[in-house]
PDB file of C-alpha atoms in Angstrom:
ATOM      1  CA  UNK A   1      41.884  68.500  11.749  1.00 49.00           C
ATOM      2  CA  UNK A   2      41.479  71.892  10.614  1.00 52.00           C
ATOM      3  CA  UNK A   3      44.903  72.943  10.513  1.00 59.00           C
ATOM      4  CA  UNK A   4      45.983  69.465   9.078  1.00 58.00           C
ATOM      5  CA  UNK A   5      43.377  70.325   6.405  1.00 56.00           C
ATOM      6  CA  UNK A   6      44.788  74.165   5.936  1.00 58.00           C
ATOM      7  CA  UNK A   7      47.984  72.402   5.399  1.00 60.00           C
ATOM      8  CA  UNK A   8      47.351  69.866   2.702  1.00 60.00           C
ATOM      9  CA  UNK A   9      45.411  72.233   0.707  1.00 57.00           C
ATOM     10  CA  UNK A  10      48.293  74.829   0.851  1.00 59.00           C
ATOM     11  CA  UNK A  11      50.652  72.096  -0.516  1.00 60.00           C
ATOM     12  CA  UNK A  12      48.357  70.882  -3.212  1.00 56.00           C
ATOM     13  CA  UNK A  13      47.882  74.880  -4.146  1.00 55.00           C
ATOM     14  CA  UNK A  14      51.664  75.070  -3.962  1.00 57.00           C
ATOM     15  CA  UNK A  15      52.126  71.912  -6.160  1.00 55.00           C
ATOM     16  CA  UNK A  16      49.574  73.576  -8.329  1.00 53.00           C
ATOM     17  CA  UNK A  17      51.216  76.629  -8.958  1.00 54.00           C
ATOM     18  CA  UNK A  18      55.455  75.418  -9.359  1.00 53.00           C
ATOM     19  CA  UNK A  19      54.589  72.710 -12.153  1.00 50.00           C
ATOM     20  CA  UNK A  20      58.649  72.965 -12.559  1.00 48.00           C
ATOM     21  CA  UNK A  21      59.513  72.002  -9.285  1.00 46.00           C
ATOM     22  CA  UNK A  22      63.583  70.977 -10.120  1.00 48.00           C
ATOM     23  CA  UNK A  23      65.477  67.995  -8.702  1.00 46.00           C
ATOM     24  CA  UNK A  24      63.749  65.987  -5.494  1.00 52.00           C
ATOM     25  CA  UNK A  25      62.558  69.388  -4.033  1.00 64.00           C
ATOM     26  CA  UNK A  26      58.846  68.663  -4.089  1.00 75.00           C
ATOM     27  CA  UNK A  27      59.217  65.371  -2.461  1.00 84.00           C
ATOM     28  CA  UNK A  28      61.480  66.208  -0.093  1.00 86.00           C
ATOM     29  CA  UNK A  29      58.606  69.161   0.727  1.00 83.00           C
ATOM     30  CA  UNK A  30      55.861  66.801   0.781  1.00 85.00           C
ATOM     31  CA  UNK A  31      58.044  64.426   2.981  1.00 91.00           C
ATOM     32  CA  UNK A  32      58.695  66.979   5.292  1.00 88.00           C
ATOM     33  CA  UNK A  33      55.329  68.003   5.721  1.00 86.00           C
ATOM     34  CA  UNK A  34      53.786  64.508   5.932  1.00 90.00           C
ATOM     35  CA  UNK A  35      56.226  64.142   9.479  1.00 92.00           C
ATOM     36  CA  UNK A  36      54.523  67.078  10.634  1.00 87.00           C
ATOM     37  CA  UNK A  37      50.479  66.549   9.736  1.00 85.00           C
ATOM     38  CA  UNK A  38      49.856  63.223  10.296  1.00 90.00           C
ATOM     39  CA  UNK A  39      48.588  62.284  13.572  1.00 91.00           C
ATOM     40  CA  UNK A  40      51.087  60.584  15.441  1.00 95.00           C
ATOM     41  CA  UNK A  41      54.152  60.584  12.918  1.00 96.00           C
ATOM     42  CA  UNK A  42      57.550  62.037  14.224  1.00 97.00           C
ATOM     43  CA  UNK A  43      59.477  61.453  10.598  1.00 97.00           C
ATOM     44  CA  UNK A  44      58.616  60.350   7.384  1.00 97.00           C
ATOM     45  CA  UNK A  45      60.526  59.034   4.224  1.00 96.00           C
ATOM     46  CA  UNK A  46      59.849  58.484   0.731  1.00 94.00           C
ATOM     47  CA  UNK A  47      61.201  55.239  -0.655  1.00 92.00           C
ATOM     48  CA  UNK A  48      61.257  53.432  -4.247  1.00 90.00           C
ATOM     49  CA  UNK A  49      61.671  49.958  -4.869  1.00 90.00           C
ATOM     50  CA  UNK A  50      62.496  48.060  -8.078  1.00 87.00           C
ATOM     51  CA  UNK A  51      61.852  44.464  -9.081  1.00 82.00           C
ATOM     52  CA  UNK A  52      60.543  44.016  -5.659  1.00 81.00           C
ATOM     53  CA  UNK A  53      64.335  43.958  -4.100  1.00 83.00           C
ATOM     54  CA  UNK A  54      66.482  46.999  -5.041  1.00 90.00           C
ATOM     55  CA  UNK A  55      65.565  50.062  -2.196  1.00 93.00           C
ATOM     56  CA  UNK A  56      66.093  53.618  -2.651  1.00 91.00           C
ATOM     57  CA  UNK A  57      65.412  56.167  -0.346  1.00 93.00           C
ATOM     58  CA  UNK A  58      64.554  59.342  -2.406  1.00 90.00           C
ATOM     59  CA  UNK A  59      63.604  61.804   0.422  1.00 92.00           C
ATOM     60  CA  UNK A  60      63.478  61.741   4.388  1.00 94.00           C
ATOM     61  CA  UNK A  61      62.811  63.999   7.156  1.00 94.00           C
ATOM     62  CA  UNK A  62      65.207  62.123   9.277  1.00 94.00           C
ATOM     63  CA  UNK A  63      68.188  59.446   9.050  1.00 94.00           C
ATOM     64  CA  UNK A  64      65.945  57.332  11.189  1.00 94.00           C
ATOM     65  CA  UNK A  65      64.061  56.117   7.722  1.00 94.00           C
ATOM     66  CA  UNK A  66      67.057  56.091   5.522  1.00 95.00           C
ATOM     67  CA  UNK A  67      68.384  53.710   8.308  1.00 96.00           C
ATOM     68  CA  UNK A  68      65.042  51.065   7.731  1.00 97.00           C
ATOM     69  CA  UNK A  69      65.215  51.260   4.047  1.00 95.00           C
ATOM     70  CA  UNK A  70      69.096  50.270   4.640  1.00 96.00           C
ATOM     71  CA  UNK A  71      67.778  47.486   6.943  1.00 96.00           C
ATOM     72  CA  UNK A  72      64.851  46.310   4.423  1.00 95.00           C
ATOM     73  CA  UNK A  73      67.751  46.246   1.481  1.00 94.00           C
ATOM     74  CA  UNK A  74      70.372  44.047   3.033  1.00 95.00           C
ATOM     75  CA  UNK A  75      67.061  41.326   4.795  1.00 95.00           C
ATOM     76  CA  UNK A  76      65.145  42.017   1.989  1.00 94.00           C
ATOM     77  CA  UNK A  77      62.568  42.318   4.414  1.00 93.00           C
ATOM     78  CA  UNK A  78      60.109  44.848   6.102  1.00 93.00           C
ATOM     79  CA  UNK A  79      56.799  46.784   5.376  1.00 92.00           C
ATOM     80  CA  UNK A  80      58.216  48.575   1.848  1.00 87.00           C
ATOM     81  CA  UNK A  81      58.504  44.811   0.673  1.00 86.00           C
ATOM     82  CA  UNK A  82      55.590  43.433   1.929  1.00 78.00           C
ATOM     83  CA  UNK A  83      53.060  45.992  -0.061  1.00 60.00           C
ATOM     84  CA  UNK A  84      55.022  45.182  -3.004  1.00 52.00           C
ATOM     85  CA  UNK A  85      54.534  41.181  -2.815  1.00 55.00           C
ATOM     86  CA  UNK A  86      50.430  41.779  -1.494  1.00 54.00           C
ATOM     87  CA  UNK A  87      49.208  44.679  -3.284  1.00 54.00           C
ATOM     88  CA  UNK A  88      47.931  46.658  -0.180  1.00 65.00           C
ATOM     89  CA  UNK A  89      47.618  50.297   0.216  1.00 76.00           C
ATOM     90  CA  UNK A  90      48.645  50.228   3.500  1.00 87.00           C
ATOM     91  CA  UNK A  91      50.811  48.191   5.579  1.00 92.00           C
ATOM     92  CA  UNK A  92      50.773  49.006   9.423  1.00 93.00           C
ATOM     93  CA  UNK A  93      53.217  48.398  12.024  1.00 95.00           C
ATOM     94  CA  UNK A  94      51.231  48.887  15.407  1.00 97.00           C
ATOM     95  CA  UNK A  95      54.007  47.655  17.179  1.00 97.00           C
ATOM     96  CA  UNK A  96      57.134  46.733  16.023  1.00 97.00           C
ATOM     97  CA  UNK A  97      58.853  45.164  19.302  1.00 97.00           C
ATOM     98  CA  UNK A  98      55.819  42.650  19.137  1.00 97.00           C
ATOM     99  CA  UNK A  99      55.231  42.485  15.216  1.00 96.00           C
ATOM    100  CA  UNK A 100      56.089  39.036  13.937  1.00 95.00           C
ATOM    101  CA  UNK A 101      55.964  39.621   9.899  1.00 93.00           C
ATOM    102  CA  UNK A 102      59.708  40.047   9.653  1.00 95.00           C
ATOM    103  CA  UNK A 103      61.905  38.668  12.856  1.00 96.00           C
ATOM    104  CA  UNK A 104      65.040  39.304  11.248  1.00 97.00           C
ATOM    105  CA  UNK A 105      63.989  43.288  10.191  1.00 97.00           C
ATOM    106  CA  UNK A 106      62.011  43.763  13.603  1.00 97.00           C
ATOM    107  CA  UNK A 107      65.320  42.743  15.408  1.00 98.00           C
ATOM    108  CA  UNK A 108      67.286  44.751  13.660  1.00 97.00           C
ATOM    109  CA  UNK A 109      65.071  47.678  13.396  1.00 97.00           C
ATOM    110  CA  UNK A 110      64.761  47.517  17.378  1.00 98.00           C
ATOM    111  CA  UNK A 111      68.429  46.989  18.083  1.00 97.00           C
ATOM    112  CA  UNK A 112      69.692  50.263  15.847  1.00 96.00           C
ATOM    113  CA  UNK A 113      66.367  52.773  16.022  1.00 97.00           C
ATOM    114  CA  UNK A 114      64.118  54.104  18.655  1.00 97.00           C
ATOM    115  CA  UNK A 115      61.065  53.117  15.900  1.00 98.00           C
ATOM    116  CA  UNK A 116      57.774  52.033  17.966  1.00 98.00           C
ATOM    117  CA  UNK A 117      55.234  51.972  14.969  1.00 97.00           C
ATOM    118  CA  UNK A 118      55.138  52.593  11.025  1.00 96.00           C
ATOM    119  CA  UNK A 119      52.961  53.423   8.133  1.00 95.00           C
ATOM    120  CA  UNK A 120      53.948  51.584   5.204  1.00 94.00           C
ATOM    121  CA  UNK A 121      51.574  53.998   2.452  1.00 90.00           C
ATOM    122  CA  UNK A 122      51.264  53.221  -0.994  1.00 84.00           C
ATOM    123  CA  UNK A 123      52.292  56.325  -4.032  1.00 82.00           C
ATOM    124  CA  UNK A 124      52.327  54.861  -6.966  1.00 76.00           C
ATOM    125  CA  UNK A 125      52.862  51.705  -8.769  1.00 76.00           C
ATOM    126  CA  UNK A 126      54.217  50.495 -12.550  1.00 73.00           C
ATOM    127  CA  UNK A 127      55.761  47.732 -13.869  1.00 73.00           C
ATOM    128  CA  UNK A 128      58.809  46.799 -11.835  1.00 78.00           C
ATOM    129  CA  UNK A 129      58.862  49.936  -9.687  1.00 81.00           C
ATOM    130  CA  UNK A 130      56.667  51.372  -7.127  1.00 86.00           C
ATOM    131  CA  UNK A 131      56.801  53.555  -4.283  1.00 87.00           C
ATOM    132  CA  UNK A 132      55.847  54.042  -1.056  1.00 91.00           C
ATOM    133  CA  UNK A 133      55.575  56.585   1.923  1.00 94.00           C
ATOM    134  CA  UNK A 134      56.579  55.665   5.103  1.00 96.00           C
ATOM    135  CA  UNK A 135      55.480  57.437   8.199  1.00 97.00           C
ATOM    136  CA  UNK A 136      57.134  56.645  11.750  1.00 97.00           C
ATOM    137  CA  UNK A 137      57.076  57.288  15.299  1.00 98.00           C
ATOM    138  CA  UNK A 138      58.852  56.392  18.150  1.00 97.00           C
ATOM    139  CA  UNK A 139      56.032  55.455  20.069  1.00 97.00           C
ATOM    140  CA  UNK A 140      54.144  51.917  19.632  1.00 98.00           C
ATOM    141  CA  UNK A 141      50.460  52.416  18.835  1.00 97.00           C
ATOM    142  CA  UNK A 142      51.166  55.736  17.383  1.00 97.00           C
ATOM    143  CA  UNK A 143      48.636  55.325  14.097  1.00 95.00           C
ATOM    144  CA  UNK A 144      44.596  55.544  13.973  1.00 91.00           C
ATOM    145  CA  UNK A 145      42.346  55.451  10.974  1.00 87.00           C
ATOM    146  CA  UNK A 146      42.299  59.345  11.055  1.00 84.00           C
ATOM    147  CA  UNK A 147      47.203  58.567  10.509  1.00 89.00           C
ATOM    148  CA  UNK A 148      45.958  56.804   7.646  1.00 88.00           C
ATOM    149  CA  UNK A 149      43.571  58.982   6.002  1.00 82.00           C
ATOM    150  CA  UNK A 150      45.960  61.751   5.850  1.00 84.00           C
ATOM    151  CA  UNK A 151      49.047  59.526   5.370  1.00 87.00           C
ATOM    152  CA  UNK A 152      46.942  58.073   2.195  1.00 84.00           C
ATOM    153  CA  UNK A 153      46.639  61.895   1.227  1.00 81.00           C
ATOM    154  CA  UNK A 154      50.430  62.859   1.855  1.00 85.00           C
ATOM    155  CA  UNK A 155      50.714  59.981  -0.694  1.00 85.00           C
ATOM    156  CA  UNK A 156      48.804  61.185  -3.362  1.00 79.00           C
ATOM    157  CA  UNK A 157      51.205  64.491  -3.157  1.00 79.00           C
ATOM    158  CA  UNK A 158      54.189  62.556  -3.793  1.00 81.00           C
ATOM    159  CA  UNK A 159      53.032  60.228  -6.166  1.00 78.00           C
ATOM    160  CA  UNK A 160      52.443  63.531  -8.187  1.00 73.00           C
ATOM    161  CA  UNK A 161      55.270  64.816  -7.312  1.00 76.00           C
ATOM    162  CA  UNK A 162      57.556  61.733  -8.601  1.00 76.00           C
ATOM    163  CA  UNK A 163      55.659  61.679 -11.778  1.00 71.00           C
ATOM    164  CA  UNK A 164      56.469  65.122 -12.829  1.00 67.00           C
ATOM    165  CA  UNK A 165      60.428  64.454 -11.738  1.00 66.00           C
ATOM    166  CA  UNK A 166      59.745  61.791 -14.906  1.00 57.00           C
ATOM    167  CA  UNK A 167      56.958  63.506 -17.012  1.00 49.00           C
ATOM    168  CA  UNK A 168      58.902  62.318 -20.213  1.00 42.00           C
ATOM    169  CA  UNK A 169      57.827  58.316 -19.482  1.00 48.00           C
ATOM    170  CA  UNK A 170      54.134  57.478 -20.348  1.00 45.00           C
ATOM    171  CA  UNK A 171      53.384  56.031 -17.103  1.00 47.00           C
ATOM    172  CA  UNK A 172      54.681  58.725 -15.320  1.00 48.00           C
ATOM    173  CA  UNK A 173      52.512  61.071 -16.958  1.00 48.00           C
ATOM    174  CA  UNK A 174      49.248  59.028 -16.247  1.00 46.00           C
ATOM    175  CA  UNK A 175      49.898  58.651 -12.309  1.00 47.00           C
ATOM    176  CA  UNK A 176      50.441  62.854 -12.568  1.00 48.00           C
ATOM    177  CA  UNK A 177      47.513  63.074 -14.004  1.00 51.00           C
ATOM    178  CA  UNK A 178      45.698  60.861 -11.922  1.00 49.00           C
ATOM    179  CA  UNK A 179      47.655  62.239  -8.847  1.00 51.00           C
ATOM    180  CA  UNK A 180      46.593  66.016 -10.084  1.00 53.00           C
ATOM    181  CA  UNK A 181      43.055  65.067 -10.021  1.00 58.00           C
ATOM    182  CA  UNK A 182      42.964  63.086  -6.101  1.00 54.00           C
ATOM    183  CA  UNK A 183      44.709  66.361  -5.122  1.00 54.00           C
ATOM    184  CA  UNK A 184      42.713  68.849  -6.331  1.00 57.00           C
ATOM    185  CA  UNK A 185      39.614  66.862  -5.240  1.00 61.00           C
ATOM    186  CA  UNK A 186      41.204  66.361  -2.214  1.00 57.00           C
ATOM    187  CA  UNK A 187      41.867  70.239  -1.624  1.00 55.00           C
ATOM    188  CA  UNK A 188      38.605  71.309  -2.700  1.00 59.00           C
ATOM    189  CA  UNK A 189      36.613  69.251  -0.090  1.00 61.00           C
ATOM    190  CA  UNK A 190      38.316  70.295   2.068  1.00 53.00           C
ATOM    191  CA  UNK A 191      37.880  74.079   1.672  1.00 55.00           C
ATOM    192  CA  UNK A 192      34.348  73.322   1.199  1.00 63.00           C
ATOM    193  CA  UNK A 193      34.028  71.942   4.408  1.00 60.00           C
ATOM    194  CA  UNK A 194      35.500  74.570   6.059  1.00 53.00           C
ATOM    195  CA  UNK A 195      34.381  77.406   4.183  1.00 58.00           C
ATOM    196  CA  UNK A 196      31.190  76.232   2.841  1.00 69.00           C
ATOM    197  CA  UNK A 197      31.331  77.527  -0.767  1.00 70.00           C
ATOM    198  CA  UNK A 198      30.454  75.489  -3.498  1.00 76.00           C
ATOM    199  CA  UNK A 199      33.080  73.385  -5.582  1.00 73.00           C
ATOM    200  CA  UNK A 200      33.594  76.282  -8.551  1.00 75.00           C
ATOM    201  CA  UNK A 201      34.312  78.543  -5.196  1.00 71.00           C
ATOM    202  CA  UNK A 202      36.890  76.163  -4.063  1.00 63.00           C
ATOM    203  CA  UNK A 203      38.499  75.266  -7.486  1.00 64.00           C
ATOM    204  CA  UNK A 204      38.975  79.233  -7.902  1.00 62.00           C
ATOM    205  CA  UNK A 205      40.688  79.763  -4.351  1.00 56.00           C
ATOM    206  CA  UNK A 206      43.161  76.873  -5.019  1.00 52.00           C
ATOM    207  CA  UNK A 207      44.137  78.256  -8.573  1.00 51.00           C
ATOM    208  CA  UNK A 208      42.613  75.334 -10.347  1.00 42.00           C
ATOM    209  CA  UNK A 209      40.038  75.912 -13.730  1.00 35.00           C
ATOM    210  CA  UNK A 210      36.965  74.143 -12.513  1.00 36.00           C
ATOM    211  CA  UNK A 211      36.733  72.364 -15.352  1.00 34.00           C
ATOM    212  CA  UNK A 212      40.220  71.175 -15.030  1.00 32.00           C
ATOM    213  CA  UNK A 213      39.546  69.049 -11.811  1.00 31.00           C
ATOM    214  CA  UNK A 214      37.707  66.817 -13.440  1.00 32.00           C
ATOM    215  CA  UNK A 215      40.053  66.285 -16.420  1.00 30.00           C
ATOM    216  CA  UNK A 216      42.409  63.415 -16.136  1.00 27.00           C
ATOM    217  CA  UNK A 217      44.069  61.118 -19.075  1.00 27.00           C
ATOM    218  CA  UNK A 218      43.363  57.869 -19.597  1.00 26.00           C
ATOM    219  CA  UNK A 219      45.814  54.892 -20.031  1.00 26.00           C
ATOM    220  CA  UNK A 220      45.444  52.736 -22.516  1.00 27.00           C
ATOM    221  CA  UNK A 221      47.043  49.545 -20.961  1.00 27.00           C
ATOM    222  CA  UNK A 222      50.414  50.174 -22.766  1.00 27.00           C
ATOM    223  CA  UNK A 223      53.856  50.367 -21.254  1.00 25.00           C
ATOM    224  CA  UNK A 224      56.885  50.855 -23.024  1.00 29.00           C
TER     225      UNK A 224
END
């Protein structure tokens, strides 16, 4: 895990440092990196999905997950869906030539990809939108508990990193916020571990003011 953790805190450190990060670059980064650091994932994609039926796929390390979000748009079916309509953080494909959730998807998943197993990861969620990163491999029974710790981590960077591509909207700007503080606590543990220095000692080798790792904005309960 070591250099999984060297990675992640390099990216948050990175996302710390380019708050003006311009079009989908930072996603597309995070994306890329999330293919390479989670145990088991081959390619990874980061999708958005409005009023639980209209898919977009807003960053992927291969065609292989702009081809499942095609899939999941024209069933309306698959993993993406499903966390929308059960409010889980995680939906997990172990094996998708035996899965039974979605016949029609898993058919036509297995007839046009070489997909063996998925990570369906929650980002972020608002009213009528949410998002999701999806991790996949080719193999079946790719994913452990340690995939979805760091897959729930590679999350938290992108839900950051969409919020700031819409810092303008008031939600947006409470999941960065909230985003800005998982990462940076997320970072400094792990240097901590690793280096054994104290949290100030982390906070000041990541960039952050100590004090500002424990600052976050609170919503109120109103949406526009």
């Amino acid at each position: 895990m070591n250099d999984v953790n060297q990675r992640l805190a390099r990216l948050a450190r990175t996302m710390n440092e380019r708050p003006e990060l311009e079009g989908g670059s930072g996603v597309d980064e995070i994306v890329q990196v999330s293919a390479r650091v989670v145990p088991g994932a081959q390619h990874a994609g980061f999708t958005i999905v409005e009023e639980g039926r209209t898919i977009t796929t807003i960053a992927s390390s291969h065609r292989f997950s702009v081809r499942l979000d095609e899939i999941s748009q024209y069933l309306l079916q698959g993993p993406c869906l499903d966390w929308g309509r059960d409010n889980r953080d995680v939906v997990v494909v172990d094996d998708m030539a035996t899965d039974t959730r979605w016949p029609a998807y898993r058919s036509a998943v297995l007839a046009e990809t070489p997909v063996g197993s998925l990570l369906s990861l929650e980002t972020f969620t608002a009213v009528g939108l949410y998002g999701t990163l999806n991790v996949i491999a080719e193999q079946a029974n790719a994913f452990d508990g340690e995939s979805i710790a760091v897959g729930m981590s590679c999350a938290a960077c992108a839900a950051y990193e969409w919020a700031r591509l819409f810092g303008s909207r008031p939600q947006a700007a409470f999941f960065s916020s909230l985003a800005r503080q998982e990462i940076a606590e997320l970072a400094k543990g792990m240097l901590m571990e690793r280096h054994r220095i104290d949290a100030d000692a982390a906070s000041r080798l990541l960039g952050f003011a100590p004090q500002a790792v424990h600052s976050c904005n609170v919503c109120d309960g109103s949406w526009p």
